[in-house]
Amino acid sequence: MQDPVLSIKNLDIAYGAVTVVHDFSLDVAAGEFVSLLGPSGCGKTTILRTIAGFIGAASGSITLEGQDITRKPAEQRDVGIVFQNYALFPTMSAFENIAFGLRVAKRPMAEITQRVTDIARASGIEEQLHKRPSDMSGGQQQRVAIARALITGAKVLLFDEPLSNLDSKVRVAMRREIKRLQAEFGFTAFFVTHDQDEALSMSDRVIVLKDGHTQQIGTGRVLYEQPQNAFVCKFIGDANALTAGLAKALTGQVRDGTVFVRPENTLMNAGHAGVPACVTHIEYLGAQVRVECQVGAETVLATMYGFECPPDLSVGQDVSLSVRPGAWHIFPDTPS
């Protein structure tokens, strides 16, 4: 990697005597899109707020474009922030919200008008500039918030779960819109989310966190196909954790540790002998069908494309299960 635009080294963050983020390090290249992903309380928003300057670091350093900003106040850090609730001024129009940072910087009005118009046009909200936030949809408000963060020329934009308040279709559209804007303006994105689809579909790299500790860093494909530990395997997507007896029956594996198998690699009614099971639950999701099967005292999830699922499959039906050859992960048994 060339010199990173954002470099975080050995960052510890504490609330009082309790350390909530431990030894976090990350180098982010210019124009890269990285996401912090993890369950609630894992420290991802705390890290973002520390980069922004809203929370102090207990130890470690944060460098932006070669300048140490670890102890700088928030207003002196050249980063833009897009909040979960948009944080738009309710009594201001979209134009005034976007222009706010330029007005604080006392830029000439002609420059402000031109820059706001240009960025609104690029963001697809030129027709919304006269409206207040209450008169705009969630997606339009999100575009205004992004435009406000971009207009000051910040090289790094911090996104704090910015899509969580949108409905599913608008959320997918905004994922594409953010990526389009990134390609157009060339900013570096530091994105916090608990949504796996967002992280995997948008990011160049994803950092998986648990209890303030980094579990794995990689592309979405690497995290899904080559998880480094049981937590990542279970957290990214679904995974059946098989007991030793069932693991031996399905995979032939007899090793210390737990065998994990993805539901899409769990084959139902395969063309060869398998492990007898009984269907206990079926979820038809259109393109995908999720089928829960009981094998003794264990529940195993299998997924398949809708067209692959027998139309007469029913709860209570006896089936057989097998696993694609080699399609499993084995990790040592450790306390969860």
Coordinates of N, CA and C in Angstrom, one line a residue, residues 3-227:
D3 N 1.5 5.3 0.8 CA 1.3 6.0 2.1 C -0.2 6.1 2.4
P4 N -0.7 5.6 3.5 CA -2.1 5.6 3.8 C -2.7 7.1 4.0
V5 N -3.9 7.3 3.6 CA -4.5 8.6 3.9 C -4.9 8.6 5.4
L6 N -5.3 7.5 5.9 CA -5.7 7.4 7.4 C -4.9 6.2 8.0
S7 N -4.2 6.5 9.1 CA -3.4 5.4 9.7 C -3.8 5.4 11.2
I8 N -4.2 4.3 11.7 CA -4.6 4.1 13.1 C -3.6 3.0 13.7
K9 N -2.9 3.4 14.7 CA -1.9 2.5 15.3 C -2.2 2.2 16.8
N10 N -2.4 1.0 17.1 CA -2.4 0.5 18.5 C -3.4 1.3 19.4
L11 N -4.6 1.5 18.8 CA -5.6 2.4 19.5 C -6.3 1.7 20.6
D12 N -6.2 2.2 21.8 CA -7.1 1.8 22.9 C -8.0 2.9 23.2
I13 N -9.3 2.5 23.5 CA -10.3 3.5 23.9 C -11.0 3.0 25.1
A14 N -11.2 3.9 26.1 CA -11.7 3.5 27.4 C -12.8 4.4 27.8
Y15 N -13.8 3.9 28.5 CA -14.8 4.6 29.2 C -14.5 4.5 30.7
G16 N -13.9 5.5 31.3 CA -13.5 5.3 32.7 C -12.4 4.3 32.8
A17 N -12.6 3.3 33.7 CA -11.6 2.3 33.9 C -11.8 1.1 32.9
V18 N -12.8 1.1 32.1 CA -13.1 0.0 31.2 C -12.6 0.3 29.8
T19 N -11.7 -0.6 29.3 CA -11.2 -0.4 28.0 C -12.2 -1.2 27.0
V20 N -12.8 -0.4 26.0 CA -13.8 -1.0 25.2 C -13.2 -1.3 23.8
V21 N -12.1 -0.7 23.4 CA -11.5 -1.0 22.1 C -10.0 -1.3 22.5
H22 N -9.5 -2.4 22.0 CA -8.2 -2.9 22.4 C -7.2 -3.0 21.2
D23 N -6.2 -2.2 21.2 CA -5.0 -2.4 20.3 C -5.5 -2.4 18.8
F24 N -6.4 -1.5 18.4 CA -6.9 -1.4 17.1 C -5.9 -0.7 16.1
S25 N -5.6 -1.4 15.0 CA -4.7 -0.8 14.0 C -5.2 -1.0 12.6
L26 N -5.1 0.0 11.8 CA -5.6 -0.1 10.4 C -5.0 1.0 9.6
D27 N -4.5 0.7 8.4 CA -4.1 1.7 7.4 C -5.1 1.7 6.3
V28 N -5.6 2.8 5.9 CA -6.6 3.0 4.9 C -6.0 3.8 3.7
A29 N -6.0 3.2 2.5 CA -5.5 3.9 1.3 C -6.4 4.9 0.8
A30 N -5.9 5.9 0.1 CA -6.7 7.0 -0.5 C -7.7 6.3 -1.5
G31 N -8.9 6.7 -1.4 CA -10.0 6.2 -2.2 C -10.5 4.8 -1.9
E32 N -10.0 4.3 -0.8 CA -10.5 2.9 -0.3 C -11.8 3.1 0.4
F33 N -12.6 2.0 0.3 CA -13.9 1.9 1.1 C -13.7 0.8 2.1
V34 N -13.6 1.1 3.4 CA -13.5 0.1 4.4 C -14.7 0.2 5.3
S35 N -15.1 -0.9 5.9 CA -16.2 -1.0 6.8 C -15.9 -1.7 8.0
L36 N -16.4 -1.2 9.1 CA -16.3 -1.8 10.4 C -17.6 -2.6 10.6
L37 N -17.5 -3.9 10.9 CA -18.7 -4.7 11.0 C -18.6 -5.5 12.3
G38 N -19.7 -5.6 13.0 CA -19.8 -6.4 14.2 C -21.1 -6.2 14.9
P39 N -21.3 -7.0 15.9 CA -22.6 -6.9 16.7 C -22.6 -5.7 17.5
S40 N -23.8 -5.3 18.0 CA -24.0 -4.2 18.9 C -23.0 -4.3 20.1
G41 N -22.4 -3.1 20.4 CA -21.5 -3.1 21.5 C -20.1 -3.6 21.3
C42 N -19.7 -3.8 20.0 CA -18.4 -4.4 19.7 C -17.3 -3.3 19.6
G43 N -17.8 -2.0 19.6 CA -16.8 -0.9 19.5 C -16.7 -0.2 18.2
K44 N -17.5 -0.5 17.2 CA -17.3 0.0 15.9 C -17.6 1.5 15.8
T45 N -18.7 1.9 16.4 CA -19.1 3.4 16.5 C -18.1 4.1 17.4
T46 N -17.7 3.5 18.4 CA -16.7 4.2 19.3 C -15.4 4.5 18.5
I47 N -15.0 3.6 17.7 CA -13.8 3.9 16.9 C -14.0 5.0 15.9
L48 N -15.2 5.0 15.3 CA -15.5 6.1 14.3 C -15.6 7.4 15.1
R49 N -16.2 7.5 16.2 CA -16.3 8.7 17.0 C -14.9 9.2 17.5
T50 N -14.0 8.3 17.7 CA -12.7 8.6 18.2 C -11.9 9.3 17.0
I51 N -12.1 8.7 15.8 CA -11.4 9.3 14.6 C -12.0 10.7 14.4
A52 N -13.3 10.9 14.6 CA -13.9 12.2 14.4 C -13.5 13.2 15.5
G53 N -13.0 12.7 16.6 CA -12.6 13.6 17.7 C -13.6 13.8 18.7
F54 N -14.7 13.1 18.7 CA -15.8 13.2 19.7 C -15.4 12.4 21.0
I55 N -14.5 11.4 20.9 CA -14.1 10.6 22.0 C -12.5 10.6 22.0
G56 N -11.9 10.7 23.2 CA -10.5 10.7 23.3 C -9.9 9.3 23.3
A57 N -8.7 9.2 22.8 CA -8.0 7.9 22.8 C -7.3 7.7 24.1
A58 N -7.3 6.5 24.7 CA -6.5 6.2 25.9 C -5.1 6.1 25.5
S59 N -4.8 5.5 24.4 CA -3.4 5.3 23.9 C -3.5 5.0 22.4
G60 N -2.3 5.1 21.7 CA -2.3 4.9 20.3 C -2.3 6.2 19.6
S61 N -2.4 6.1 18.2 CA -2.3 7.3 17.4 C -3.3 7.2 16.2
I62 N -3.7 8.4 15.7 CA -4.5 8.5 14.5 C -3.8 9.6 13.6
T63 N -3.5 9.2 12.4 CA -2.8 10.1 11.5 C -3.6 10.2 10.3
L64 N -3.8 11.5 9.9 CA -4.6 11.8 8.7 C -3.7 12.6 7.7
E65 N -3.5 12.0 6.5 CA -2.6 12.6 5.5 C -1.3 13.0 6.1
G66 N -0.7 12.1 6.9 CA 0.6 12.4 7.5 C 0.6 13.3 8.7
Q67 N -0.5 13.8 9.1 CA -0.6 14.7 10.3 C -1.2 13.9 11.5
D68 N -0.6 14.0 12.6 CA -1.1 13.3 13.8 C -2.3 14.2 14.3
I69 N -3.5 13.6 14.3 CA -4.7 14.3 14.8 C -5.2 13.7 16.1
T70 N -4.5 12.8 16.7 CA -4.9 12.1 17.9 C -5.5 13.0 19.0
R71 N -4.9 14.2 19.2 CA -5.3 15.1 20.3 C -6.0 16.3 19.7
K72 N -6.2 16.4 18.4 CA -6.8 17.6 17.9 C -8.3 17.6 18.2
P73 N -8.9 18.8 18.4 CA -10.3 18.8 18.6 C -11.1 18.5 17.3
A74 N -12.3 18.1 17.4 CA -13.1 17.6 16.3 C -13.1 18.7 15.1
E75 N -13.3 19.9 15.5 CA -13.5 20.9 14.4 C -12.2 21.2 13.6
Q76 N -11.1 20.7 14.1 CA -9.8 20.8 13.4 C -9.4 19.6 12.6
R77 N -10.3 18.6 12.5 CA -10.0 17.4 11.8 C -10.7 17.5 10.4
D78 N -9.9 17.2 9.4 CA -10.4 17.4 8.0 C -11.2 16.1 7.6
V79 N -12.2 15.8 8.3 CA -13.1 14.6 8.0 C -14.5 15.1 7.9
G80 N -15.3 14.4 7.0 CA -16.7 14.7 6.9 C -17.4 13.5 7.6
I81 N -18.6 13.8 8.2 CA -19.3 12.8 8.9 C -20.8 12.7 8.4
V82 N -21.3 11.5 8.2 CA -22.7 11.3 7.8 C -23.2 10.4 9.0
F83 N -24.2 11.0 9.7 CA -24.7 10.4 10.9 C -25.9 9.5 10.5
Q84 N -26.2 8.6 11.5 CA -27.3 7.6 11.3 C -28.7 8.4 11.2
N85 N -28.8 9.5 11.9 CA -30.1 10.2 11.9 C -30.0 11.4 11.0
Y86 N -28.9 11.5 10.2 CA -28.7 12.6 9.2 C -28.3 13.9 9.8
A87 N -28.8 14.2 11.0 CA -28.4 15.4 11.8 C -28.6 16.7 10.9
L88 N -29.6 16.7 10.1 CA -29.9 17.9 9.4 C -30.6 19.0 10.2
F89 N -30.4 20.3 10.0 CA -31.0 21.3 10.7 C -32.5 21.4 10.2
P90 N -33.4 21.1 11.1 CA -34.8 21.0 10.6 C -35.4 22.3 10.1
T91 N -34.9 23.5 10.5 CA -35.5 24.7 10.1 C -34.8 25.3 8.8
M92 N -33.8 24.6 8.4 CA -33.0 25.1 7.2 C -33.5 24.3 6.0
S93 N -33.4 24.9 4.8 CA -33.6 24.2 3.6 C -32.5 23.3 3.3
A94 N -32.6 22.4 2.3 CA -31.5 21.5 1.9 C -30.3 22.4 1.4
F95 N -30.6 23.5 0.7 CA -29.5 24.4 0.3 C -28.7 24.9 1.5
E96 N -29.4 25.3 2.5 CA -28.8 25.9 3.7 C -28.1 24.8 4.5
N97 N -28.6 23.6 4.5 CA -27.9 22.5 5.2 C -26.6 22.2 4.5
I98 N -26.6 22.1 3.2 CA -25.4 21.8 2.5 C -24.4 22.9 2.6
A99 N -24.9 24.1 2.6 CA -24.0 25.3 2.6 C -23.4 25.6 3.9
F100 N -23.9 24.9 5.0 CA -23.5 25.3 6.3 C -22.0 25.4 6.6
G101 N -21.3 24.4 6.2 CA -19.9 24.4 6.5 C -19.1 25.5 5.7
L102 N -19.6 25.8 4.5 CA -18.9 26.9 3.7 C -19.3 28.2 4.4
R103 N -20.4 28.4 4.9 CA -20.8 29.7 5.5 C -20.0 29.9 6.8
V104 N -19.8 28.8 7.6 CA -18.9 28.9 8.8 C -17.5 29.3 8.4
A105 N -17.1 28.8 7.2 CA -15.7 29.1 6.7 C -15.7 30.5 6.1
K106 N -16.9 31.2 6.0 CA -17.0 32.5 5.5 C -16.5 32.6 4.0
R107 N -17.0 31.6 3.2 CA -16.7 31.7 1.8 C -17.7 32.7 1.1
P108 N -17.3 33.2 0.0 CA -18.1 34.2 -0.7 C -19.4 33.5 -1.1
M109 N -20.5 34.3 -1.1 CA -21.9 33.8 -1.4 C -21.9 33.2 -2.8
A110 N -21.3 33.8 -3.8 CA -21.3 33.3 -5.2 C -20.6 32.0 -5.2
E111 N -19.5 31.8 -4.5 CA -18.9 30.5 -4.5 C -19.8 29.4 -3.8
I112 N -20.4 29.8 -2.7 CA -21.3 28.9 -2.0 C -22.4 28.4 -2.9
T113 N -23.0 29.4 -3.6 CA -24.2 29.0 -4.5 C -23.7 28.1 -5.6
Q114 N -22.6 28.3 -6.2 CA -22.1 27.5 -7.3 C -21.7 26.1 -6.8
R115 N -21.0 26.0 -5.6 CA -20.6 24.7 -5.1 C -21.8 23.9 -4.7
V116 N -22.8 24.5 -4.0 CA -24.0 23.8 -3.6 C -24.7 23.3 -4.8
T117 N -24.9 24.1 -5.8 CA -25.6 23.7 -7.0 C -24.9 22.6 -7.7
D118 N -23.6 22.6 -7.8 CA -22.9 21.6 -8.5 C -23.0 20.2 -7.7
I119 N -22.8 20.3 -6.4 CA -22.8 19.0 -5.7 C -24.3 18.5 -5.6
A120 N -25.2 19.4 -5.5 CA -26.6 18.9 -5.5 C -27.0 18.2 -6.9
R121 N -26.5 18.8 -7.9 CA -26.7 18.2 -9.3 C -26.1 16.8 -9.3
A122 N -24.8 16.7 -8.9 CA -24.1 15.4 -8.9 C -24.8 14.4 -8.0
S123 N -25.5 14.9 -6.9 CA -26.1 14.0 -6.0 C -27.6 13.7 -6.3
G124 N -28.1 14.3 -7.4 CA -29.5 14.1 -7.8 C -30.5 14.7 -6.9
I125 N -30.2 15.8 -6.3 CA -31.1 16.5 -5.4 C -31.3 18.0 -5.7
E126 N -30.9 18.3 -6.9 CA -31.0 19.8 -7.3 C -32.5 20.3 -7.2
E127 N -33.4 19.4 -7.4 CA -34.8 19.9 -7.3 C -35.3 19.9 -5.9
Q128 N -34.5 19.5 -4.9 CA -34.9 19.5 -3.5 C -34.3 20.6 -2.7
L129 N -33.5 21.5 -3.3 CA -32.7 22.4 -2.6 C -33.6 23.4 -1.8
H130 N -34.8 23.7 -2.2 CA -35.7 24.6 -1.5 C -36.4 24.0 -0.4
K131 N -36.4 22.7 -0.3 CA -37.2 22.0 0.7 C -36.5 21.9 2.1
R132 N -37.3 21.8 3.1 CA -36.8 21.5 4.5 C -36.8 19.9 4.6
P133 N -36.0 19.4 5.6 CA -35.9 18.0 5.7 C -37.2 17.3 5.9
S134 N -38.2 17.9 6.6 CA -39.5 17.3 6.8 C -40.3 17.1 5.6
D135 N -39.9 17.8 4.5 CA -40.6 17.7 3.2 C -39.9 16.7 2.3
M136 N -38.8 16.1 2.7 CA -38.1 15.2 1.8 C -38.2 13.7 2.3
S137 N -38.0 12.8 1.4 CA -38.0 11.4 1.8 C -36.7 11.1 2.5
G138 N -36.6 9.9 3.2 CA -35.4 9.5 3.8 C -34.2 9.4 2.9
G139 N -34.4 8.9 1.7 CA -33.3 8.8 0.7 C -32.8 10.2 0.3
Q140 N -33.7 11.1 0.2 CA -33.3 12.5 -0.2 C -32.6 13.2 1.0
Q141 N -33.1 13.0 2.2 CA -32.3 13.5 3.3 C -30.9 12.9 3.4
Q142 N -30.8 11.6 3.1 CA -29.5 11.0 3.2 C -28.5 11.7 2.1
R143 N -29.1 11.9 1.0 CA -28.2 12.6 -0.1 C -27.8 14.0 0.4
V144 N -28.7 14.7 1.0 CA -28.3 16.0 1.5 C -27.2 15.9 2.6
A145 N -27.3 14.9 3.5 CA -26.3 14.7 4.5 C -25.0 14.4 3.9
I146 N -25.0 13.6 2.8 CA -23.7 13.2 2.2 C -23.1 14.5 1.5
A147 N -24.0 15.2 0.8 CA -23.6 16.4 0.1 C -23.0 17.4 1.1
R148 N -23.6 17.6 2.2 CA -23.0 18.5 3.2 C -21.6 18.0 3.7
A149 N -21.4 16.7 3.8 CA -20.1 16.2 4.3 C -19.1 16.4 3.2
L150 N -19.5 16.3 1.9 CA -18.6 16.4 0.8 C -18.2 17.8 0.4
I151 N -19.0 18.7 0.6 CA -18.8 20.1 0.1 C -17.6 20.8 0.6
T152 N -17.2 20.4 1.8 CA -16.0 21.1 2.4 C -14.7 20.6 1.8
G153 N -14.8 19.5 1.0 CA -13.6 19.0 0.4 C -12.8 18.0 1.2
A154 N -13.4 17.4 2.3 CA -12.8 16.5 3.1 C -12.4 15.2 2.3
K155 N -11.2 14.7 2.6 CA -10.7 13.6 1.9 C -11.2 12.3 2.4
V156 N -11.6 12.3 3.7 CA -12.2 11.1 4.4 C -13.6 11.4 4.9
L157 N -14.5 10.5 4.5 CA -15.9 10.6 5.0 C -16.1 9.4 6.0
L158 N -16.7 9.7 7.2 CA -17.0 8.8 8.1 C -18.6 8.6 8.1
F159 N -19.0 7.3 7.9 CA -20.4 7.0 7.9 C -20.8 6.2 9.1
D160 N -21.7 6.7 9.9 CA -22.1 6.0 11.1 C -23.5 5.3 10.9
E161 N -23.5 4.1 10.4 CA -24.7 3.4 10.1 C -25.8 4.3 9.3
P162 N -25.4 4.8 8.2 CA -26.2 5.9 7.6 C -27.5 5.3 6.9
L163 N -27.6 4.0 6.7 CA -28.7 3.5 5.9 C -29.7 2.8 6.8
S164 N -29.5 2.7 8.1 CA -30.3 1.9 8.9 C -31.7 2.4 9.1
N165 N -32.0 3.7 8.8 CA -33.3 4.2 8.9 C -34.1 4.1 7.6
L166 N -33.6 3.5 6.6 CA -34.2 3.5 5.3 C -34.9 2.1 5.1
D167 N -36.0 2.1 4.3 CA -36.5 0.8 4.0 C -35.6 0.0 3.0
S168 N -35.9 -1.3 2.8 CA -35.0 -2.2 2.2 C -34.6 -1.7 0.7
K169 N -35.6 -1.3 0.0 CA -35.4 -1.0 -1.4 C -34.6 0.3 -1.5
V170 N -34.9 1.3 -0.7 CA -34.2 2.6 -0.7 C -32.8 2.3 -0.2
R171 N -32.6 1.4 0.8 CA -31.3 1.1 1.3 C -30.4 0.6 0.2
V172 N -30.9 -0.3 -0.6 CA -30.1 -0.9 -1.7 C -29.7 0.2 -2.7
A173 N -30.7 1.1 -3.0 CA -30.4 2.2 -4.0 C -29.4 3.1 -3.4
M174 N -29.4 3.4 -2.1 CA -28.5 4.3 -1.5 C -27.1 3.7 -1.4
R175 N -27.0 2.4 -1.3 CA -25.7 1.7 -1.3 C -25.0 2.0 -2.6
R176 N -25.8 1.9 -3.7 CA -25.2 2.2 -5.0 C -24.9 3.6 -5.2
E177 N -25.8 4.5 -4.6 CA -25.5 5.9 -4.8 C -24.3 6.4 -4.0
I178 N -24.0 5.8 -2.9 CA -22.8 6.2 -2.1 C -21.6 5.7 -2.9
K179 N -21.6 4.5 -3.5 CA -20.5 4.1 -4.3 C -20.3 4.9 -5.5
R180 N -21.4 5.3 -6.1 CA -21.3 6.2 -7.3 C -20.6 7.5 -7.0
L181 N -21.1 8.1 -5.8 CA -20.5 9.4 -5.4 C -19.0 9.2 -5.0
Q182 N -18.7 8.1 -4.4 CA -17.3 7.9 -4.1 C -16.4 7.8 -5.4
A183 N -17.0 7.1 -6.4 CA -16.2 7.1 -7.7 C -16.1 8.5 -8.3
E184 N -17.1 9.3 -8.2 CA -17.1 10.6 -8.8 C -16.2 11.6 -8.0
F185 N -16.3 11.6 -6.7 CA -15.6 12.6 -5.9 C -14.2 12.0 -5.4
G186 N -14.0 10.7 -5.4 CA -12.7 10.2 -5.0 C -12.5 10.2 -3.5
F187 N -13.5 10.3 -2.7 CA -13.2 10.3 -1.2 C -12.9 8.9 -0.7
T188 N -12.3 8.9 0.5 CA -12.0 7.7 1.2 C -13.2 7.5 2.2
A189 N -13.7 6.3 2.2 CA -14.9 6.0 3.1 C -14.6 5.1 4.2
F190 N -15.0 5.5 5.4 CA -14.8 4.7 6.6 C -16.3 4.5 7.1
F191 N -16.8 3.3 7.0 CA -18.2 3.0 7.1 C -18.5 2.0 8.2
V192 N -19.4 2.4 9.1 CA -19.7 1.6 10.3 C -21.1 1.0 10.0
T193 N -21.3 -0.3 10.2 CA -22.5 -0.9 10.0 C -22.6 -2.2 10.7
H194 N -23.9 -2.7 11.0 CA -24.1 -4.0 11.6 C -24.7 -4.9 10.5
D195 N -24.9 -4.3 9.3 CA -25.6 -5.0 8.2 C -24.5 -5.7 7.3
Q196 N -24.5 -7.0 7.3 CA -23.5 -7.7 6.5 C -23.6 -7.4 5.0
D197 N -24.9 -7.3 4.5 CA -25.0 -7.1 3.1 C -24.4 -5.7 2.7
E198 N -24.6 -4.7 3.5 CA -24.0 -3.4 3.2 C -22.4 -3.6 3.2
A199 N -21.9 -4.2 4.2 CA -20.4 -4.2 4.4 C -19.8 -5.0 3.2
L200 N -20.4 -6.2 2.9 CA -19.8 -7.1 1.9 C -20.0 -6.5 0.5
S201 N -21.1 -5.8 0.2 CA -21.4 -5.4 -1.1 C -20.7 -4.1 -1.5
M202 N -20.4 -3.3 -0.5 CA -19.8 -1.9 -0.7 C -18.3 -1.8 -0.5
S203 N -17.7 -2.7 0.3 CA -16.4 -2.5 0.8 C -15.3 -3.1 0.0
D204 N -14.1 -2.4 0.0 CA -12.9 -3.0 -0.5 C -12.4 -4.0 0.5
R205 N -12.5 -3.6 1.8 CA -12.1 -4.4 2.9 C -13.1 -4.2 4.0
V206 N -13.3 -5.3 4.8 CA -14.1 -5.3 6.0 C -13.3 -5.7 7.2
I207 N -13.5 -5.0 8.3 CA -12.9 -5.3 9.6 C -14.0 -5.8 10.5
V208 N -13.9 -7.1 10.9 CA -14.9 -7.7 11.8 C -14.4 -7.5 13.2
L209 N -15.3 -7.0 14.1 CA -14.9 -6.7 15.5 C -15.8 -7.6 16.4
K210 N -15.2 -7.9 17.5 CA -16.0 -8.6 18.6 C -15.4 -8.1 19.9
D211 N -16.2 -7.5 20.8 CA -15.8 -7.1 22.1 C -14.6 -6.2 22.1
G212 N -14.5 -5.3 21.1 CA -13.4 -4.4 21.0 C -12.1 -4.9 20.4
H213 N -12.2 -6.2 20.0 CA -11.0 -6.8 19.4 C -11.2 -7.1 17.9
T214 N -10.2 -6.9 17.1 CA -10.3 -7.2 15.7 C -10.2 -8.7 15.5
Q215 N -11.2 -9.3 14.8 CA -11.2 -10.7 14.6 C -10.6 -11.1 13.2
Q216 N -10.8 -10.3 12.2 CA -10.3 -10.5 10.9 C -10.5 -9.3 10.0
I217 N -9.6 -9.1 9.1 CA -9.7 -8.0 8.1 C -9.5 -8.7 6.7
G218 N -10.4 -8.4 5.8 CA -10.3 -8.9 4.4 C -11.4 -8.5 3.5
T219 N -11.4 -8.9 2.3 CA -12.5 -8.7 1.4 C -13.7 -9.5 1.9
G220 N -14.9 -9.1 1.4 CA -16.0 -9.9 1.8 C -15.9 -11.3 1.4
R221 N -15.4 -11.6 0.2 CA -15.2 -13.0 -0.2 C -14.3 -13.8 0.7
V222 N -13.2 -13.2 1.1 CA -12.2 -13.9 2.0 C -12.9 -14.2 3.3
L223 N -13.6 -13.2 3.9 CA -14.2 -13.4 5.2 C -15.2 -14.5 5.1
Y224 N -16.0 -14.6 4.0 CA -17.0 -15.6 3.9 C -16.4 -17.0 3.6
E225 N -15.5 -17.0 2.7 CA -15.0 -18.3 2.3 C -13.8 -18.8 3.1
Q226 N -13.0 -17.9 3.7 CA -11.8 -18.3 4.5 C -11.8 -17.6 5.9
P227 N -12.9 -17.8 6.7 CA -12.9 -17.3 8.0 C -11.7 -17.8 8.8

